[in-house]
mmCIF file of C-alpha atoms in Angstrom:
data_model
loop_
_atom_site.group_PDB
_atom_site.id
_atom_site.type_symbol
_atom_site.label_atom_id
_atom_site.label_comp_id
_atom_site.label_asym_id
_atom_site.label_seq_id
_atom_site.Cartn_x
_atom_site.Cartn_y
_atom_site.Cartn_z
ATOM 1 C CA UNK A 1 9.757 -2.684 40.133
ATOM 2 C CA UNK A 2 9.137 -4.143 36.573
ATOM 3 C CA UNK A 3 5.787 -2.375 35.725
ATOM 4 C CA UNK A 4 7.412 1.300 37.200
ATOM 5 C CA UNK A 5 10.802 0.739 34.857
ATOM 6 C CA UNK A 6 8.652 -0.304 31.849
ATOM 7 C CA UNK A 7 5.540 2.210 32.799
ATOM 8 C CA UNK A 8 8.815 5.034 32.924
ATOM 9 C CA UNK A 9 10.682 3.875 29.708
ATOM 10 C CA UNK A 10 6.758 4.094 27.691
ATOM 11 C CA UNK A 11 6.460 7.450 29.258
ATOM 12 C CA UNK A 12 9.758 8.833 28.394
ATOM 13 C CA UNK A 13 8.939 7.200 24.493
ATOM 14 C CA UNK A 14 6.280 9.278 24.931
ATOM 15 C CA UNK A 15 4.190 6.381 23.724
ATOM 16 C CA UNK A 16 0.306 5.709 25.102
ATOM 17 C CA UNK A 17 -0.402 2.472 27.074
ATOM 18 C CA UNK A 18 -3.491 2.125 24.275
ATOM 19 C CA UNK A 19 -0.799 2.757 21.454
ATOM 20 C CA UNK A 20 1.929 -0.061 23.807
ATOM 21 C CA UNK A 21 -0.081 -2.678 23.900
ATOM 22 C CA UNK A 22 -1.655 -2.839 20.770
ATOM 23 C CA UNK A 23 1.812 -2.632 19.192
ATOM 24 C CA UNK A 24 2.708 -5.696 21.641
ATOM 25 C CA UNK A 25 -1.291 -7.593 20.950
ATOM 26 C CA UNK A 26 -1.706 -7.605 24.850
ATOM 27 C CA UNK A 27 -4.626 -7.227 27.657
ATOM 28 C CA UNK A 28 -4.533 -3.219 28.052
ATOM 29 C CA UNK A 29 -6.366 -4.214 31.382
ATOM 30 C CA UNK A 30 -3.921 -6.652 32.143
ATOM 31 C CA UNK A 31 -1.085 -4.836 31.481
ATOM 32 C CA UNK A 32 -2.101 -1.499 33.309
ATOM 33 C CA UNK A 33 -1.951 -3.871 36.191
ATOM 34 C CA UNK A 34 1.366 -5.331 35.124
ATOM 35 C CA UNK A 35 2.632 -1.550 35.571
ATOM 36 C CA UNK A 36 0.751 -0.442 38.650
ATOM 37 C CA UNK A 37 2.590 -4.008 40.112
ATOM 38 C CA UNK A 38 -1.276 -5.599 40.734
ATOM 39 C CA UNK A 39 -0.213 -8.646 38.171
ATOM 40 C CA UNK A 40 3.266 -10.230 37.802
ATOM 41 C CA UNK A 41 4.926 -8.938 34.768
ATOM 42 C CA UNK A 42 5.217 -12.063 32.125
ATOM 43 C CA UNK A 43 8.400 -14.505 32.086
ATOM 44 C CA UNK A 44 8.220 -15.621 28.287
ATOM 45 C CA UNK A 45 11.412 -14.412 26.840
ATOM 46 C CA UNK A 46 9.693 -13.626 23.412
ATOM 47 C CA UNK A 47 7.426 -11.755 25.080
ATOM 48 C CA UNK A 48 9.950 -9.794 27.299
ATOM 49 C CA UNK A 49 12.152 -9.276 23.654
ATOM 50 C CA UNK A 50 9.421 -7.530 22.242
ATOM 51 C CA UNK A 51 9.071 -5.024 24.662
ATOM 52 C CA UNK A 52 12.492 -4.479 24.572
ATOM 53 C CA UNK A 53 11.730 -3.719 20.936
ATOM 54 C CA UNK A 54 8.836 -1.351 21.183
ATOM 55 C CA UNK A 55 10.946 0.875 23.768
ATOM 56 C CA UNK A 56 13.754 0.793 21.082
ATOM 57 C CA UNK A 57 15.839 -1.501 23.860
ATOM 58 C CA UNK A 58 18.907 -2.972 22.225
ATOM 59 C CA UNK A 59 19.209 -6.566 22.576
ATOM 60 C CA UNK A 60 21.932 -7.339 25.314
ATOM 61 C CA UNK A 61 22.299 -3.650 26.371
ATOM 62 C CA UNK A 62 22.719 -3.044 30.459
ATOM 63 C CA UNK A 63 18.702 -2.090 29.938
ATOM 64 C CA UNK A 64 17.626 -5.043 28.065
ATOM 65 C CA UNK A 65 19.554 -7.357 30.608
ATOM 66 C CA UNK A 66 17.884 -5.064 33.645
ATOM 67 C CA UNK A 67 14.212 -5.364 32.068
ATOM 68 C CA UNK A 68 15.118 -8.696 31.622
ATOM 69 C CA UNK A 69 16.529 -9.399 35.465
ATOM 70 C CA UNK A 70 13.488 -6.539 36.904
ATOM 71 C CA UNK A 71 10.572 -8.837 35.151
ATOM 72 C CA UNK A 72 12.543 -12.182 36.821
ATOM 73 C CA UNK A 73 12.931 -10.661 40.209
ATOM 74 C CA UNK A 74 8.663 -9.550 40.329
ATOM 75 C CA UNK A 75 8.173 -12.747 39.784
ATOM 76 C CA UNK A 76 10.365 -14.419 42.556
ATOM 77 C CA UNK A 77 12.794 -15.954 40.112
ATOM 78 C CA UNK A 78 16.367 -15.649 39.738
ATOM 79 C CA UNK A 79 17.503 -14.952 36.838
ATOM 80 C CA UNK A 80 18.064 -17.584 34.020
ATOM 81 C CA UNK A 81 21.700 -16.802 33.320
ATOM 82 C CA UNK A 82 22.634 -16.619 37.253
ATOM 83 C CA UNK A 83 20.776 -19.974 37.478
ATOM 84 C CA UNK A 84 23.290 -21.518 34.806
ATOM 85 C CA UNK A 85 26.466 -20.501 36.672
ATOM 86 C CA UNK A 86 27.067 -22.657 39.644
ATOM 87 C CA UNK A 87 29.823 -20.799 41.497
ATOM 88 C CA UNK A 88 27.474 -17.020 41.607
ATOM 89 C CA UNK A 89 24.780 -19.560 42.598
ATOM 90 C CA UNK A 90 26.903 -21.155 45.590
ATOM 91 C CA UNK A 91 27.274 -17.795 46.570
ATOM 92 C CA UNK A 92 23.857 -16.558 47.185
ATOM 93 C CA UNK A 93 23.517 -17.802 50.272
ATOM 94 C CA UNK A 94 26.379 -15.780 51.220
ATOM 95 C CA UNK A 95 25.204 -12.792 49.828
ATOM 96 C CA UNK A 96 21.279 -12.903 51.135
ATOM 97 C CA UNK A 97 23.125 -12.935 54.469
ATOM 98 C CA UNK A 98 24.856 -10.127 53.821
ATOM 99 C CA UNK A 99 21.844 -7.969 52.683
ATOM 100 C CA UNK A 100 20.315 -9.542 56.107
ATOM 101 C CA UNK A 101 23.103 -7.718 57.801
ATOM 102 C CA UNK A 102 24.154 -11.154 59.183
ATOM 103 C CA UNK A 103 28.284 -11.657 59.451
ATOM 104 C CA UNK A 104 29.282 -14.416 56.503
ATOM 105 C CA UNK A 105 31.408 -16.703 57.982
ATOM 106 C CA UNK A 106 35.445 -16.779 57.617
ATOM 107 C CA UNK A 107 35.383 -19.035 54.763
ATOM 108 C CA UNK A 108 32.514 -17.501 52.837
ATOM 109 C CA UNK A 109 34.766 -14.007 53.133
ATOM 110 C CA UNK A 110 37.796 -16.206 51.387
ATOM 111 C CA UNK A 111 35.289 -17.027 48.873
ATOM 112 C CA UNK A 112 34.212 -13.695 48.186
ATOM 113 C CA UNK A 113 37.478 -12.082 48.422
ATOM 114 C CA UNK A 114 38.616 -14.426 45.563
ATOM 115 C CA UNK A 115 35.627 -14.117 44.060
ATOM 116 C CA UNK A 116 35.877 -10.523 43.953
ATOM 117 C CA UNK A 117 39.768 -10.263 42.695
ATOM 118 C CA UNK A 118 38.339 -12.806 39.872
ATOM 119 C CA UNK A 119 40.274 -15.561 40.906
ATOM 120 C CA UNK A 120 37.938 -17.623 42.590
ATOM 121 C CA UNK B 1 -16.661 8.651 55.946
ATOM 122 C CA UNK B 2 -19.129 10.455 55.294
ATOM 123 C CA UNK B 3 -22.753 8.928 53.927
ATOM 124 C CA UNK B 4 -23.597 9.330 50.510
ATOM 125 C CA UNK B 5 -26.385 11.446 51.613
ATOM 126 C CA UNK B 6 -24.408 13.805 53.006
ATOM 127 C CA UNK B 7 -22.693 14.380 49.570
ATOM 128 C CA UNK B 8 -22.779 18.400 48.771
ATOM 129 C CA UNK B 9 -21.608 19.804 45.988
ATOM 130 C CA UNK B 10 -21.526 23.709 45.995
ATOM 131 C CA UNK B 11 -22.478 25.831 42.693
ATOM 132 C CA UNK B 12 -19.677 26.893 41.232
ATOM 133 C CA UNK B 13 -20.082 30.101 38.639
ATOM 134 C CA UNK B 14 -19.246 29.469 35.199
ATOM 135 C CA UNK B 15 -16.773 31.911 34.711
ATOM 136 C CA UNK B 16 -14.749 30.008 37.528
ATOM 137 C CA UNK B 17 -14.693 26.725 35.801
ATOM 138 C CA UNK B 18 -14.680 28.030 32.472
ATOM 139 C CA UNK B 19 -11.063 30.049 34.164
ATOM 140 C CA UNK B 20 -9.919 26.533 35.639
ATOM 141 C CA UNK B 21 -10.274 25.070 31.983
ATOM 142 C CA UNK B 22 -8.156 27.575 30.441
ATOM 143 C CA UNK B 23 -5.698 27.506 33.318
ATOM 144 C CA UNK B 24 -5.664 23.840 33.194
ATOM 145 C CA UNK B 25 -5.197 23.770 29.328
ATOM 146 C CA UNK B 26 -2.258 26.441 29.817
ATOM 147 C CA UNK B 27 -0.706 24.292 32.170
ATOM 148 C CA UNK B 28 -0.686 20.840 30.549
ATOM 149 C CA UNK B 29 -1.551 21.805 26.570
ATOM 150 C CA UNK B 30 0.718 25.151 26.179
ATOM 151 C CA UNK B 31 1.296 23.903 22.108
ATOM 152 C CA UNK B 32 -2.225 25.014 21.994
ATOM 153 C CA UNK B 33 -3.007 22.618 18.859
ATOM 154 C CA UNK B 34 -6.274 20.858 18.135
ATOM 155 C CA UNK B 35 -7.544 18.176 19.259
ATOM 156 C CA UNK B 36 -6.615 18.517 22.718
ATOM 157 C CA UNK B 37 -4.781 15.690 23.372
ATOM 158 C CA UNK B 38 -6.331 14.060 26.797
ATOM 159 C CA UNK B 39 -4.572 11.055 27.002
ATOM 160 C CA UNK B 40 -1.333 12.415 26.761
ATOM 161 C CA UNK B 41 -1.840 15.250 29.606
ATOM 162 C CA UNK B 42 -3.510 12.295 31.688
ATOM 163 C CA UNK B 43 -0.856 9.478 30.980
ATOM 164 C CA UNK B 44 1.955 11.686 30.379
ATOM 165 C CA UNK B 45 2.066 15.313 31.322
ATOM 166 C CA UNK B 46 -0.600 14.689 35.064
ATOM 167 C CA UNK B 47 1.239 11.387 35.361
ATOM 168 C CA UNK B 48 -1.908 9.500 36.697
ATOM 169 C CA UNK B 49 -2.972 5.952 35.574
ATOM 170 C CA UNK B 50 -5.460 4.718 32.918
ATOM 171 C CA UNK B 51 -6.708 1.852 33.841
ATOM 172 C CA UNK B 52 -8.735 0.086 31.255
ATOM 173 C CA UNK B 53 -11.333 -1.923 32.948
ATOM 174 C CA UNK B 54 -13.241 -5.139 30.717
ATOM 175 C CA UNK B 55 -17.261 -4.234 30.542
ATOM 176 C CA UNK B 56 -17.780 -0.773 32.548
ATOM 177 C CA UNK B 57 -19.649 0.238 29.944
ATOM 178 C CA UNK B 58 -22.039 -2.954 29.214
ATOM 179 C CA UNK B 59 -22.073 -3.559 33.098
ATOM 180 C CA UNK B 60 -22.730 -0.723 34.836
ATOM 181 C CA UNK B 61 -22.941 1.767 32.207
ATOM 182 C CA UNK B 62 -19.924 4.062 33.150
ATOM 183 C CA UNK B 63 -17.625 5.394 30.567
ATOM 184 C CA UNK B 64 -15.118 6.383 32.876
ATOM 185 C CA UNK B 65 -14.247 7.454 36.547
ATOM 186 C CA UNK B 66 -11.988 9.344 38.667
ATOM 187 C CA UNK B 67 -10.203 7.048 40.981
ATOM 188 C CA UNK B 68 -11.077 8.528 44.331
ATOM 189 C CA UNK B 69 -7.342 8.609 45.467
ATOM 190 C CA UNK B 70 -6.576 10.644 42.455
ATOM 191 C CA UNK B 71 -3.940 8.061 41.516
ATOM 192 C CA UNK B 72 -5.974 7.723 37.826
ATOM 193 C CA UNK B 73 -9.125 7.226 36.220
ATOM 194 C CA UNK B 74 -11.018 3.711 34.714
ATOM 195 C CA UNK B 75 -11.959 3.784 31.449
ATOM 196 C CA UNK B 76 -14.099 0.885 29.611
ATOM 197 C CA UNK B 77 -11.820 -1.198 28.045
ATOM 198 C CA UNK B 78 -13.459 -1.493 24.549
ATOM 199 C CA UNK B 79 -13.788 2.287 24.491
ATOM 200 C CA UNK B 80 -10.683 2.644 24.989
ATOM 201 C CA UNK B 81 -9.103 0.679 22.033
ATOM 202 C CA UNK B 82 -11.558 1.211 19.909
ATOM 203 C CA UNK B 83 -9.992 3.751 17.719
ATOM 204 C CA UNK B 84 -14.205 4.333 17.247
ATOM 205 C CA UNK B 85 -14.611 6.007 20.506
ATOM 206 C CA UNK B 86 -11.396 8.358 20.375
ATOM 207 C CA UNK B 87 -13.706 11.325 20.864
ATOM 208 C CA UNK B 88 -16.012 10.357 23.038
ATOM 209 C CA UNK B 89 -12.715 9.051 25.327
ATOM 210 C CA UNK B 90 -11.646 12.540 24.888
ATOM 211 C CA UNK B 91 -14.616 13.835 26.493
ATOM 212 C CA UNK B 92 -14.596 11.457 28.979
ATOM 213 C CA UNK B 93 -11.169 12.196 30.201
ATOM 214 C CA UNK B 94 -11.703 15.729 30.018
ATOM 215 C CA UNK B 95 -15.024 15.423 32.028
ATOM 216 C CA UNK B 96 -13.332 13.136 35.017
ATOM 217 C CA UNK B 97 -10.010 15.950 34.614
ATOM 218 C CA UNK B 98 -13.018 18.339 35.646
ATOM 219 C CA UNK B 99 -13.736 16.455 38.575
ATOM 220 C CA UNK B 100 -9.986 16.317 39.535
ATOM 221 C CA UNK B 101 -9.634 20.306 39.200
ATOM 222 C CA UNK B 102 -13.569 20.783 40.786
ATOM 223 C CA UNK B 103 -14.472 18.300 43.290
ATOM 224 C CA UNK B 104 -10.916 17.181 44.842
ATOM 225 C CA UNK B 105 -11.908 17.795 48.031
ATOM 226 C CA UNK B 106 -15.186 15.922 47.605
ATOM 227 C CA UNK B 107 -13.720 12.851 46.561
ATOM 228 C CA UNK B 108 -10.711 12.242 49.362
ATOM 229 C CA UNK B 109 -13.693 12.618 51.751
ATOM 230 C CA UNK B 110 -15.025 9.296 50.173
ATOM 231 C CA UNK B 111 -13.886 6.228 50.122
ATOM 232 C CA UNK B 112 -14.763 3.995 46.956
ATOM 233 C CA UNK B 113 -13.173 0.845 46.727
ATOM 234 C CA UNK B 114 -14.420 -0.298 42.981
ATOM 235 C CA UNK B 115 -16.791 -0.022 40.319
ATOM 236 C CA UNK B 116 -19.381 -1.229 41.936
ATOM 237 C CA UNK B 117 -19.213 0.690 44.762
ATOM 238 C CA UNK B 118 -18.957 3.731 42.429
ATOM 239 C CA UNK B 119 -21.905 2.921 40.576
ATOM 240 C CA UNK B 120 -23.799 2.460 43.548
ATOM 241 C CA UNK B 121 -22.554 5.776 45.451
ATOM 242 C CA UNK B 122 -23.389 7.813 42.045
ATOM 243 C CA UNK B 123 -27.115 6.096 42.517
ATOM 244 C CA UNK B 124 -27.200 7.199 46.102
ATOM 245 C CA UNK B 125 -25.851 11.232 45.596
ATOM 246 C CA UNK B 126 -29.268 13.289 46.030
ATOM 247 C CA UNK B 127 -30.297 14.618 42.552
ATOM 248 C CA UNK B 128 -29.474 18.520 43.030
ATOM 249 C CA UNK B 129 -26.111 17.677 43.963
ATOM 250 C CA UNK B 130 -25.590 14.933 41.430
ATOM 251 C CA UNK B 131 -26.723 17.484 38.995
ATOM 252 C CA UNK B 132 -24.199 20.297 40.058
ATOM 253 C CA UNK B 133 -21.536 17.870 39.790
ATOM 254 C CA UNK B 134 -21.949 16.038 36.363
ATOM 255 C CA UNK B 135 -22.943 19.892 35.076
ATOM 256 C CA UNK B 136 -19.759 21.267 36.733
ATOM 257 C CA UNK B 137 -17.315 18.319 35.007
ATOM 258 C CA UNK B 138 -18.938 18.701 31.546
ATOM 259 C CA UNK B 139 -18.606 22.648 31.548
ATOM 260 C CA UNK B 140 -14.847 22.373 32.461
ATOM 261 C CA UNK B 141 -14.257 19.246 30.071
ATOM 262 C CA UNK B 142 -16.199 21.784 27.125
ATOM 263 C CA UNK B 143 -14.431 25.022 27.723
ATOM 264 C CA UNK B 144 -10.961 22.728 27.960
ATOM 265 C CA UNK B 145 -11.568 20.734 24.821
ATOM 266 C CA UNK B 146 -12.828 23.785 22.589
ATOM 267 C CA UNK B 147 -10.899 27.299 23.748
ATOM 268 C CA UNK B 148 -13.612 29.975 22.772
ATOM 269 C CA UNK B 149 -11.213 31.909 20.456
ATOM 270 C CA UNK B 150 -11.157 28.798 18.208
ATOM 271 C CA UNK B 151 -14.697 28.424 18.501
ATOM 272 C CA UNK B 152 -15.165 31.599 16.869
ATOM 273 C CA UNK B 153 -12.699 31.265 14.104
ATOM 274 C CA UNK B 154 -14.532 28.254 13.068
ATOM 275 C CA UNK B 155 -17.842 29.337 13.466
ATOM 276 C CA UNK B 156 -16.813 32.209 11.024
ATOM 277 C CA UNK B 157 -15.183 29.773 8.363
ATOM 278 C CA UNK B 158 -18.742 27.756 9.043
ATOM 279 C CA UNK B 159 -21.048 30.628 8.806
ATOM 280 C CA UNK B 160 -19.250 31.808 5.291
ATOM 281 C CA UNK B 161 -19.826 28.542 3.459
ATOM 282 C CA UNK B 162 -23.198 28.858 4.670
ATOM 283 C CA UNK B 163 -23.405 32.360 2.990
ATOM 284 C CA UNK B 164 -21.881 30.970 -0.025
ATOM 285 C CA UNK B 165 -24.365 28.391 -0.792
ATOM 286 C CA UNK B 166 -27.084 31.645 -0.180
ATOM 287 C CA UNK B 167 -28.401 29.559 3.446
ATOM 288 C CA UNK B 168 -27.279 33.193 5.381
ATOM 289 C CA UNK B 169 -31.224 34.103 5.831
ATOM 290 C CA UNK B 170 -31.647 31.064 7.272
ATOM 291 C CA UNK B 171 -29.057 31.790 10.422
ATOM 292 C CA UNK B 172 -31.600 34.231 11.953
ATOM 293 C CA UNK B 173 -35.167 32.558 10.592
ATOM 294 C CA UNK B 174 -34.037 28.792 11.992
ATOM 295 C CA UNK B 175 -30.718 29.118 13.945
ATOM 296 C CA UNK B 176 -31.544 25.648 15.230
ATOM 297 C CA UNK B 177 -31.314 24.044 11.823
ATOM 298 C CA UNK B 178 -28.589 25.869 10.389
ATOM 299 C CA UNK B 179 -26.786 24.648 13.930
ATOM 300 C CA UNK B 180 -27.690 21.121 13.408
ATOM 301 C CA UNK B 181 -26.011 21.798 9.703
ATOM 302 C CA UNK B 182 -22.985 23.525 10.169
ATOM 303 C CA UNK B 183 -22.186 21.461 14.140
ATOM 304 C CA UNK B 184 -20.828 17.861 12.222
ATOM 305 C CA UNK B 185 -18.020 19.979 10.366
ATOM 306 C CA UNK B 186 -17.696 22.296 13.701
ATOM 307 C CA UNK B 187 -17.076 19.960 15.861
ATOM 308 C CA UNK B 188 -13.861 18.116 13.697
ATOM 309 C CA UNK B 189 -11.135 20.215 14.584
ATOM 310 C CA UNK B 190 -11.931 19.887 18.426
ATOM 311 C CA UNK B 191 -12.271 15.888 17.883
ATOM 312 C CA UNK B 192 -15.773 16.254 19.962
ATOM 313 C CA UNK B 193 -19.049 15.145 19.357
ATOM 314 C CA UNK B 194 -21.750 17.610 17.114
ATOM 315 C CA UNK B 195 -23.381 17.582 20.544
ATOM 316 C CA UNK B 196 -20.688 18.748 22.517
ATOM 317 C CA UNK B 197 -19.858 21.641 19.731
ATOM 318 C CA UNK B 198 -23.464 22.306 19.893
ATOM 319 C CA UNK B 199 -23.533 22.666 23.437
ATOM 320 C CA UNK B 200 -20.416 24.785 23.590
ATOM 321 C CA UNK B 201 -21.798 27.344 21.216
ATOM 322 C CA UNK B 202 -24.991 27.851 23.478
ATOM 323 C CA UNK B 203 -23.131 28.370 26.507
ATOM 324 C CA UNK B 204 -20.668 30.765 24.795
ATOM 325 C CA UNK B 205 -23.493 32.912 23.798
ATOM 326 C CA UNK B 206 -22.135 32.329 20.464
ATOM 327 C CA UNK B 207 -25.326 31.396 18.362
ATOM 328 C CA UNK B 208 -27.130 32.838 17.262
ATOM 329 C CA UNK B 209 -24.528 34.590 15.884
ATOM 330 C CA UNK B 210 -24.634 38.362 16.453
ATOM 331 C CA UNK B 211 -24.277 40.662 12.812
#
C-alpha cells in the first residue's frame, strides 16, 4: 500500500529511485523493497516529512495525512492522531465489526448515529 | 522446469534484433535525444522494478539481471549510485532490455529464485547457447543505445577533425589506430563505453569508412 502510493507519486515526479533516495540519504536496496512492500515502510515522522518534501507533498494536505496514515497502516499501527482521540478509538471495535460484516449491536448503532450527525 | 541443460537459444539474424532495437527505441525513446535514457524507459516508461542489490558485482560478478518473472531487473548496488558507472549501467540495462524483447519465452520457462541461483544457472547453460544469448542481448542493447544514422553523423564530424590535423592517410593505412583515436570522443554523445562505439562501428560495416 505505502511503497505502491510512494513508488506512483516518484513515478508521476518523474524522478529515478537512484535520484529519490539519494535526495532522501537512504538504502536504494532497502527502499526498492520498501516500494515492492518486501520491507515495512519507516515510522519516523522526520523521515516520513521528508518524503513528503521530495514529492513536493504539502505539509497537512489530504496526501501528506494519507502517506502519513498508508506508512502507519503497513506497519500495523494506527495512526498517531486516531490514537490521541479516545471517542474514534472507542469506536473501532465497532467499526472492525462492521468491515467483518458482523451486525454492531443496538447501542453501538446509537453511538454511531450520533457520532455521525456530530453530536456524539 | 526444464534443466539447465536443456536451455536452447535459437540464432536470431541481425537484422531482426537490430529491427527490435529500433522498434523498441521508437516505442519507449520517440524524443530521439542522446544518451538514451535507460533508466527512465525501465523505471518509468516499461514500468518494471530496479532493484539495487548490495555486492552482485564483488560476489558473484553480475552487473545486472533480468528478473525471470519480468517484474524488473537487479542491478549492483554500488554501480548503481555511483554516478561513475552511469554508462556502463546504461549498457547494462539496455543488454538485460535485450533479453526482455529476445529471450521472453526462454526465461518464463525457468524458474530462478535469486542471485545465486542465477549465477549458478548462467554457469550451467551449454557454451553455444550461452554464447547466442549474451551475443543476442549485446547486439540489441548496441543498435538501441547508438541508432546507426547518428553513428554516421558522428563518425563524419570525427573523421573531419582527423583530416584537419592531416591524420586522413592514416584512416585507410591503420584503420585500427585511427579507431582507437577517434572511439573516446565517439562514443560521448551515446554515453557508452569506447568499446561499445568501437564495436558498433564494426558491426555497422561502418569502418573502415568507405570514400
Amino acid at each position: 500500500m505505502f511503497g505502491e502510493f510512494i513508488k506512483s507519486l516518484r513515478i508521476k515526479k518523474d524522478i529515478g529511485l537512484r535520484e529519490f533516495c539519494r535526495r532522501l540519504s537512504i538504502d536504494a536496496s532497502n527502499w526498492s523493497k520498501v516500494e515492492r512492500g518486501v520491507l515495512a515502510p519507516p515510522q519516523d515522522k522526520d523521515k516520513l516529512n521528508q518524503i513528503a518534501e521530495v514529492l513536493n507533498i504539502e505539509k497537512s494536505s489530504a496526501l501528506h495525512n494519507e502517506l502519513i496514515d498508508k506508512a502507519s497502516i503497513d506497519a500495523g499501527i494506527i495512526p498517531k492522531d486516531i490514537l490521541s482521540d479516545q471517542e474514534t478509538l472507542n469506536s473501532l471495535p465497532m467499526f472492525f465489526r462492521t468491515v467483518r460484516s458482523e451486525k454492531p449491536t443496538p447501542e453501538e448503532l446509537e453511538k454511531l448515529i450520533k457520532k455521525i450527525r456530530g453530536d456524539g | 522446469m526444464p534443466e539447465t541443460s536443456d536451455f536452447e537459444c535459437p540464432y536470431i539474424p541481425k537484422e531482426q534484433i537490430w529491427q527490435k532495437a529500433e522498434d523498441f527505441r521508437a516505442d519507449f525513446w520517440p524524443e530521439d535525444t542522446l544518451p538514451v535514457d535507460m533508466e527512465k524507459i525501465v523505471e518509468r516508461r516499461m514500468n518494471l522494478n530496479i532493484e539495487p542489490e548490495h555486492n552482485l558485482l564483488s560476489e558473484l560478478d553480475i552487473d545486472a539481471y533480468l528478473k525471470v518473472d519480468l517484474t524488473g531487473i537487479i542491478v549492483d548496488h554500488d554501480c548503481y549510485m555511483n554516478e561513475k558507472f552511469i554508462n556502463r549501467l546504461r549498457f547494462s540495462l539496455a543488454h538485460e532490455i535485450g533479453h526482455f524483447f529476445l529471450h521472453k519465452d526462454i526465461y518464463s520457462s525457468f524458474s530462478i529464485v535469486d542471485s545465486s541461483a542465477w549465477k549458478e544457472f548462467m554457469k550451467n547453460i551449454p557454451d553455444r547457447e550461452y554464447g547466442f544469448f549474451e551475443y543476442q542481448a549485446n547486439e540489441f542493447a548496441g543498435r538501441a543505445l547508438v541508432p546507426r544514422k547518428r553513428l554516421i553523423l558522428e563518425m563524419e564530424s570525427c573523421l573531419q577533425k582527423v583530416q584537419e590535423i592531416g591524420l586522413i592517410e592514416l584512416v585507410t593505412k591503420d584503420p585500427a589506430a585511427i579507431l582507437s583515436s577517434i572511439s573516446p570522443t565517439l562514443c560521448k554523445p551515446f554515453g557508452v563505453s569506447d568499446q561499445v562505439i568501437e564495436r558498433r562501428v564494426e558491426r555497422e560495416g561502418l569502418w573502415p569508412p568507405k570514400y
